[in-house]
PDB file of C-alpha atoms in Angstrom:
ATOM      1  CA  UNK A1371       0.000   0.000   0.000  1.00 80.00           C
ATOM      2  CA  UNK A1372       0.952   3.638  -0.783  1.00 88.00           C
ATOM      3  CA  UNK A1373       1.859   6.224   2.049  1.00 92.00           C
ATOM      4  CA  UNK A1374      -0.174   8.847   2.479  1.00 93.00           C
ATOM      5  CA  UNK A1375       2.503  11.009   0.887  1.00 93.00           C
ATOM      6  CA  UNK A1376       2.320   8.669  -2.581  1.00 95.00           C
ATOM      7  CA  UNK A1377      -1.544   8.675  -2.272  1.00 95.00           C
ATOM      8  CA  UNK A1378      -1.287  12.179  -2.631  1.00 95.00           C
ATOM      9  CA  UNK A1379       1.161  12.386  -5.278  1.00 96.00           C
ATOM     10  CA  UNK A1380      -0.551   9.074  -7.231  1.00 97.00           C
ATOM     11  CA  UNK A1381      -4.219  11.079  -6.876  1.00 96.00           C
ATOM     12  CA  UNK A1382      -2.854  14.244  -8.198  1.00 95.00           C
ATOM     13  CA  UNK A1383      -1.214  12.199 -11.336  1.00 96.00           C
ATOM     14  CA  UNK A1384      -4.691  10.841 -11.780  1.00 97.00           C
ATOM     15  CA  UNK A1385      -6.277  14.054 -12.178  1.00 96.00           C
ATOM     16  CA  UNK A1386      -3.886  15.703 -14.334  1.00 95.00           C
ATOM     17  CA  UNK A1387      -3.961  12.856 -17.024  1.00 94.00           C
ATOM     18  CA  UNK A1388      -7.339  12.967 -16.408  1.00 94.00           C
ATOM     19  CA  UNK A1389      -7.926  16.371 -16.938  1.00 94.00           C
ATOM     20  CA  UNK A1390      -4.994  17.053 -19.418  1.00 91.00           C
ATOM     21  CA  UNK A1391      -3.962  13.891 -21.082  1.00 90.00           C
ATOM     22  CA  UNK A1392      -0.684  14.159 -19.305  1.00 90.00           C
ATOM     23  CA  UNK A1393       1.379  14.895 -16.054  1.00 91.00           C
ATOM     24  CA  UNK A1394       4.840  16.714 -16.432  1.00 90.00           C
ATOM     25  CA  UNK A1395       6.967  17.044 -13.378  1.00 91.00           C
ATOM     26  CA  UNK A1396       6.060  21.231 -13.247  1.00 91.00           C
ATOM     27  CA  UNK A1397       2.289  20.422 -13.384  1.00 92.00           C
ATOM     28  CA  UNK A1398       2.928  18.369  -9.977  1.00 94.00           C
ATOM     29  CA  UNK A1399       4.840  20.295  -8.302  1.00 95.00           C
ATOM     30  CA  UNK A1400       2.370  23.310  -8.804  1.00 95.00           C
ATOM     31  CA  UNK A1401      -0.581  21.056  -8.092  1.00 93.00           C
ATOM     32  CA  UNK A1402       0.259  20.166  -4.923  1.00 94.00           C
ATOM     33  CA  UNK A1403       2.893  23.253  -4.072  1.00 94.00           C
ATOM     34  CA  UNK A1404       6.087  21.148  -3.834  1.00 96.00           C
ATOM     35  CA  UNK A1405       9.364  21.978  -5.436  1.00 96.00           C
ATOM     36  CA  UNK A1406      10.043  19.537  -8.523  1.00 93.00           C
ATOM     37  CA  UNK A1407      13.158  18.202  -7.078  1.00 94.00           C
ATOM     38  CA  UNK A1408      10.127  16.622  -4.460  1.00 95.00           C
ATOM     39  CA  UNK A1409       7.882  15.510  -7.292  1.00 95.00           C
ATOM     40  CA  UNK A1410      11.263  13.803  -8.941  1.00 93.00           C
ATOM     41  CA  UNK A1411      11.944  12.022  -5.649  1.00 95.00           C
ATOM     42  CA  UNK A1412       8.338  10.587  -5.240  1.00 96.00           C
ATOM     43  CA  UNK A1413       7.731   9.829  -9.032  1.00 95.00           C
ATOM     44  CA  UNK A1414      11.131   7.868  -8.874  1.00 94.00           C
ATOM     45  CA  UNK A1415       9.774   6.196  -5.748  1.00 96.00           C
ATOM     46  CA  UNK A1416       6.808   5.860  -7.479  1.00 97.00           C
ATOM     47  CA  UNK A1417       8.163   3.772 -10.044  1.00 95.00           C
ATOM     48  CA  UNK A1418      10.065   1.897  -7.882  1.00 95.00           C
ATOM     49  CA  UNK A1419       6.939   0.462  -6.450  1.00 96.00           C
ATOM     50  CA  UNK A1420       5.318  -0.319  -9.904  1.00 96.00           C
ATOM     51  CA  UNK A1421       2.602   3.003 -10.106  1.00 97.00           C
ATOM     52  CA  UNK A1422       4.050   4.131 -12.717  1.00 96.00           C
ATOM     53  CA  UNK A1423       6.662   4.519 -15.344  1.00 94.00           C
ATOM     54  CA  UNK A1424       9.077   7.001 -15.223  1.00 92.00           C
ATOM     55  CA  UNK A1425      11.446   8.471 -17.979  1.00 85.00           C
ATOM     56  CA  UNK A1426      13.190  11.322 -17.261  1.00 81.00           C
ATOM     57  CA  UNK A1427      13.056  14.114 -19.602  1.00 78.00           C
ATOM     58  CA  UNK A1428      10.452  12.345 -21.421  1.00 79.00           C
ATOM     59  CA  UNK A1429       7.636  11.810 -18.432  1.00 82.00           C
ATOM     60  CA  UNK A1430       5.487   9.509 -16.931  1.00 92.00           C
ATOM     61  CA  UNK A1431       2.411   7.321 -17.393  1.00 92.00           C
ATOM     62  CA  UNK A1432       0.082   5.099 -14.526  1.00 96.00           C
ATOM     63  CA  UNK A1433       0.731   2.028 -14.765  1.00 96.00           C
ATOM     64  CA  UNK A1434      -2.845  -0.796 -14.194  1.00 97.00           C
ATOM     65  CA  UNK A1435      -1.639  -0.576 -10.521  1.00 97.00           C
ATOM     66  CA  UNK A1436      -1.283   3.049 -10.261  1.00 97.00           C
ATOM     67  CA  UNK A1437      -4.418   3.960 -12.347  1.00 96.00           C
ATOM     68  CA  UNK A1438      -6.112   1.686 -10.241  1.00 96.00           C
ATOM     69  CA  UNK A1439      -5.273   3.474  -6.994  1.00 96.00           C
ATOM     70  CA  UNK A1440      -5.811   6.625  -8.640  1.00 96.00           C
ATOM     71  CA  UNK A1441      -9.237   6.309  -9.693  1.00 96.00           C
ATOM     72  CA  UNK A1442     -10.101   4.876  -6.254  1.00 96.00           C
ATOM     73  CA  UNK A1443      -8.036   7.948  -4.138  1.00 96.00           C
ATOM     74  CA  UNK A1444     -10.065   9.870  -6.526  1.00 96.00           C
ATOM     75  CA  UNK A1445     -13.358   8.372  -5.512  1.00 97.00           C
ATOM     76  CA  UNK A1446     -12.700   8.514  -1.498  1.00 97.00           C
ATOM     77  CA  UNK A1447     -11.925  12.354  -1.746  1.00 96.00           C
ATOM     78  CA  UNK A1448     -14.825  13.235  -3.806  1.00 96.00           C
ATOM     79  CA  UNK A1449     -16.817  10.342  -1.397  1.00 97.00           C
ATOM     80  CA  UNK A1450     -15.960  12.708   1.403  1.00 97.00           C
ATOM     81  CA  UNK A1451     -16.576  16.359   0.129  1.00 97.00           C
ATOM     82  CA  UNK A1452     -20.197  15.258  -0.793  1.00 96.00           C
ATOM     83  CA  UNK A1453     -20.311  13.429   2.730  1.00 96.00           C
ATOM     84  CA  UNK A1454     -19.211  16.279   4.706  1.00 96.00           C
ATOM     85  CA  UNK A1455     -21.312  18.693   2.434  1.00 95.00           C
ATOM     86  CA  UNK A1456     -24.552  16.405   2.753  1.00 93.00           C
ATOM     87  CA  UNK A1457     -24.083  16.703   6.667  1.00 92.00           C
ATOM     88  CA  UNK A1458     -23.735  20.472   6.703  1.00 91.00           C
ATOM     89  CA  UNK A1459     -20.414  21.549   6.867  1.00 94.00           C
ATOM     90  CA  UNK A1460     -19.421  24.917   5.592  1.00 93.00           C
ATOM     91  CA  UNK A1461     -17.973  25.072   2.633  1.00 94.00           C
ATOM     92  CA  UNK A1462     -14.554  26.771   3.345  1.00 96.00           C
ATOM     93  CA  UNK A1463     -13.489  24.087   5.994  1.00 96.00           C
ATOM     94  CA  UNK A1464     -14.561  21.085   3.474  1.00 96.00           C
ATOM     95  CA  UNK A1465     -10.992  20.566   1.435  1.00 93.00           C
ATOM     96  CA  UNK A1466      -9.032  21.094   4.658  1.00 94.00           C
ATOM     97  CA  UNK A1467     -11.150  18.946   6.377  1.00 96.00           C
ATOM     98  CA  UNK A1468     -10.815  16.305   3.462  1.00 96.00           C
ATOM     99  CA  UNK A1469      -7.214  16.109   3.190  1.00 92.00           C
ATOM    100  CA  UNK A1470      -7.309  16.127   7.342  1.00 92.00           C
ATOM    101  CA  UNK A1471      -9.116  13.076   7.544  1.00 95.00           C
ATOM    102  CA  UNK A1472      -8.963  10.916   3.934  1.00 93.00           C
ATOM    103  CA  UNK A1473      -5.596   9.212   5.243  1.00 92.00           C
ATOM    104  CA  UNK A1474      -6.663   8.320   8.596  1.00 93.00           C
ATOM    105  CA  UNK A1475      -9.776   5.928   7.389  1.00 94.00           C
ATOM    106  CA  UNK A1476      -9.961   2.567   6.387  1.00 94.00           C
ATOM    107  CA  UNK A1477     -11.537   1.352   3.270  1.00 94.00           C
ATOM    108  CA  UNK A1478     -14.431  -0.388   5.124  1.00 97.00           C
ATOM    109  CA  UNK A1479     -14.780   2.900   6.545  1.00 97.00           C
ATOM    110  CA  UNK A1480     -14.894   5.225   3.384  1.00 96.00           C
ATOM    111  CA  UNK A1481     -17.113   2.165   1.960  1.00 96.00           C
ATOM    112  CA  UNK A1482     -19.847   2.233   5.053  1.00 97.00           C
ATOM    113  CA  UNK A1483     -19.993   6.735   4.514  1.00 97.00           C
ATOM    114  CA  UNK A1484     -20.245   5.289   0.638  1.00 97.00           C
ATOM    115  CA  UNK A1485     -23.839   3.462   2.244  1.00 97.00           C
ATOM    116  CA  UNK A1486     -24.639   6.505   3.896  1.00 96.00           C
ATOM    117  CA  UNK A1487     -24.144   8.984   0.874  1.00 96.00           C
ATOM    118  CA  UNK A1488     -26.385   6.474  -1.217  1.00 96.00           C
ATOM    119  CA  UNK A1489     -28.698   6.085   1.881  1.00 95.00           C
ATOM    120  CA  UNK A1490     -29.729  10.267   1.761  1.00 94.00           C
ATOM    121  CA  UNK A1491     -29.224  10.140  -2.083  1.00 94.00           C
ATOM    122  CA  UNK A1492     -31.801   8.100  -2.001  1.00 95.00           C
ATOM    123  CA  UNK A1493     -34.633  10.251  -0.675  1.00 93.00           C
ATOM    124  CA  UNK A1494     -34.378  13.799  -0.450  1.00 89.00           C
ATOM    125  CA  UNK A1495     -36.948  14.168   2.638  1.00 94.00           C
ATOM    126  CA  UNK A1496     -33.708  12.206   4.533  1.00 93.00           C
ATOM    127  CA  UNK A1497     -31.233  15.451   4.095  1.00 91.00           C
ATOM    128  CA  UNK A1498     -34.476  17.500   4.980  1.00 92.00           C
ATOM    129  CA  UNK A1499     -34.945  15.633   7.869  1.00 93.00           C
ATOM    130  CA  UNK A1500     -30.606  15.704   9.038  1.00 92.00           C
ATOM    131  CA  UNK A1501     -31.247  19.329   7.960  1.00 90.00           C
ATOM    132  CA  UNK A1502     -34.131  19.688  10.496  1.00 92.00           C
ATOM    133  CA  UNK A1503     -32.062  17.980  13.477  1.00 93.00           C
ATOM    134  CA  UNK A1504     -29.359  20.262  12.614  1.00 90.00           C
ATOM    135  CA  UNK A1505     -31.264  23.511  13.153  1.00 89.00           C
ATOM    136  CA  UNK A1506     -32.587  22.336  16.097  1.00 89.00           C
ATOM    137  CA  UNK A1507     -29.442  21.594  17.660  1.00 89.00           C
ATOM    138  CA  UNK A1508     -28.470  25.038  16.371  1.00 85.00           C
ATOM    139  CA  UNK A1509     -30.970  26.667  18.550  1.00 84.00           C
ATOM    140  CA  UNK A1510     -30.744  24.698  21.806  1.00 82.00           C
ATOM    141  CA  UNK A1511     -26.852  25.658  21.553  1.00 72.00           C
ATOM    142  CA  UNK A1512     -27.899  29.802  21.075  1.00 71.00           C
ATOM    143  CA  UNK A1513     -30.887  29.290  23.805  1.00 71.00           C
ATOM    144  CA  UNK A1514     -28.543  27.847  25.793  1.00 73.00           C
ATOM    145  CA  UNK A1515     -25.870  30.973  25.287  1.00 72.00           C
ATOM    146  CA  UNK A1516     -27.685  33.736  25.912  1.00 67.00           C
TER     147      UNK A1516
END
């Protein structure tokens, strides 16, 4: 398994090719606000462990393993920006709060908040309902203040 360090690095990839067709070296390092003497380390690390193929000078492709882990690392952060969105958190703390926490769970745990995504997907009077709770709470804690 990846370090959290080469999960970020391997989901960043992801997104570039993704996005662009391609990942250079630069396009990392701005991405995730490293110097590319960092990104050259990790990539070569990288393809040490069989993610992906490195050239130097010429640049780098995902291999099945990598793309793999990339389109999954992919999944879990977007898994957890609509979780933490569905459940009412504001919108500024949401990618701080992702990249805080995405490391630090286990699959079985990203797959269960997967269930309970689907589970309020499923029927909007649900997140009405949460929503309803929520406000509530709200109000006992500012009754309770003043």
């Amino acid at each position: 398994m990846p370090t959290p360090s080469m999960e970020d690095y391997l989901e960043r990839i992801y997104v570039l090719i993704d996005e662009k067709g391609y990942a250079r070296v630069s396009d990392i390092a701005e991405a995730l606000a490293v110097h590319p003497s960092s990104v050259t380390k990790m990539v070569q690390k990288l393809d040490k462990s069989k993610y992906l193929v490195y050239e130097r000078y010429r640049g780098l492709v995902l291999t099945a393993k990598g793309n793999k882990i990339g389109k999954r690392l992919v999944y879990r952060h977007e898994l957890l920006e609509t979780f933490l969105t569905m459940i009412g958190v504001d919108e500024a703390h949401i990618y701080r709060d992702v990249e805080g926490i995405e490391h630090h769970l286990s699959w079985d745990a990203i797959d269960r908040i997967g269930d309970v995504v689907q589970y309020f997907q499923e029927d909007e009077e649900r997140i009405q309902a949460l929503g309803a709770v929520q406000k509530r709470n709200e109000e006992t804690v500012a009754d309770e203040e003043e």
